[in-house]
Amino acid sequence: MKAYLRYSLFAILITISSSSVAQTSVAHEWIDINLEAVRKDFARPTVHARNLWHTSLAMYDAWAAYDSVATPYFLGKSLGNYNSAYDGIPEPAVIQSAREEAISFAAYRMIRHRYTGSPGQVNTFFILDTMMTHLGYDPSFTSIDYSTGIPAALGNYIAQQLITAAMFDGANESGGYDNLYYEPVNEELVIDQAHFIGNPDIDSLNRWQPIGLTLFCDQGGNPFVSTPDFLSPEWGDVVPFSLADSVKSVKTRDGNDWNVYHDPGPPPKIGLEGDAETDLYRWGFDLVAKWSSHLDPDDPTIWDISPASIGNIPFETLPENYEDYPDFYDRDNGGDASQGHDINPHTGMPYEPQIVP
């Protein structure tokens, strides 16, 4: 463990030094630390998307508080049904220094709160404290009285307000992000290698089924002996960022309302032999299997993934329904009808190739 922590310290100092050379902002450095915390946590993309948003929100408000034009997103306003009181701050002698201090304390408090109990907590807390020490800040300073003009107090206050507001944003953070009303239709499929005979008792082929394994490891490498739950099926209840009610539809099932943003409609379902939806379901299943076979580490093919080779598909050729998909996607070779872009509109020059295996 000590060797691992020494390596982490070395890695974070290298990151900080590299960032300084590249003249990235202190906010950029804290986002990098947040991403490192994500890597050491459970694999739960929806939760981490919320964490990254709230950390970014906290840092933005710490920056905007010292700007004469920009206005905070949350300070003095509301998030969901929670109102955040804010009376303004005295103007500091050096705005940039005040901003960096407020940003750092806001980010430090947010990340430390969100990754308490994480399997990587020891590593994450070590990196957080190392970063604060490197920047010359005292992480033990916990005052939230921003009226004193101390930027650290403002950062602490922003984090404290956001942490409180987020307890009521629909994510069920206080309950460990557990589902509150979703129940799977299908019974758990227990994979017993000695006696496994398939899945004859499944109720619905078109609905999710929990799978029980003797040992399960998530994408972060964390082992579990319990059956994983459906991840965030109720996430439409969470206060969103940049999603308006005008693009929200409400579905009702089993006595519960389900908020769906930008609803694309239901996918093809498997049904009776010869049914059009069944054929489309099989086509999609076949396409995934076929394209997955292309992921061979020994494949010598190299290709250009820059905008020069990807994108720029004529609008009139885009598929309008599922029946158009087989003609749009190249089943055997992969990809679609991308023509690429000849010129970068920002630079007026051709895109540099990005050749990868």
Tab-separated table of C-alpha atoms in Angstrom, residues 3 18 30 44-45 68-69 74 100 105 107 109-111 130 151-152 168 181 189 218 221 231 245 269 280 319 356:
chain	number	residue	atom	x	y	z
A	3	ALA	CA	4.511	1.748	-2.439
A	18	SER	CA	2.926	18.889	-16.718
A	30	TRP	CA	-9.168	19.327	-10.363
A	44	ARG	CA	-21.427	3.526	-12.354
A	45	PRO	CA	-21.474	5.964	-15.298
A	68	SER	CA	-18.505	41.436	-13.170
A	69	VAL	CA	-20.394	39.973	-16.127
A	74	PHE	CA	-26.471	27.952	-8.484
A	100	GLU	CA	-8.113	29.687	-7.804
A	105	PHE	CA	-11.758	24.438	-1.956
A	107	ALA	CA	-13.630	21.060	-5.852
A	109	ARG	CA	-14.937	19.408	-0.764
A	110	MET	CA	-17.123	18.069	-3.581
A	111	ILE	CA	-14.762	15.279	-4.613
A	130	THR	CA	-1.434	16.275	-1.908
A	151	PRO	CA	-12.018	32.747	-0.912
A	152	ALA	CA	-11.582	29.373	0.791
A	168	PHE	CA	-33.025	16.279	-3.016
A	181	TYR	CA	-39.430	1.479	-7.413
A	189	LEU	CA	-30.559	-16.092	-13.844
A	218	ASP	CA	-17.185	-4.381	-12.646
A	221	GLY	CA	-12.041	-4.238	-11.427
A	231	LEU	CA	-28.091	0.775	-13.132
A	245	ASP	CA	-39.098	19.935	-20.028
A	269	LYS	CA	-38.562	-6.509	-30.032
A	280	LEU	CA	-34.864	-6.253	-37.197
A	319	PRO	CA	-31.977	6.416	-41.915
A	356	VAL	CA	-4.663	4.155	-35.297
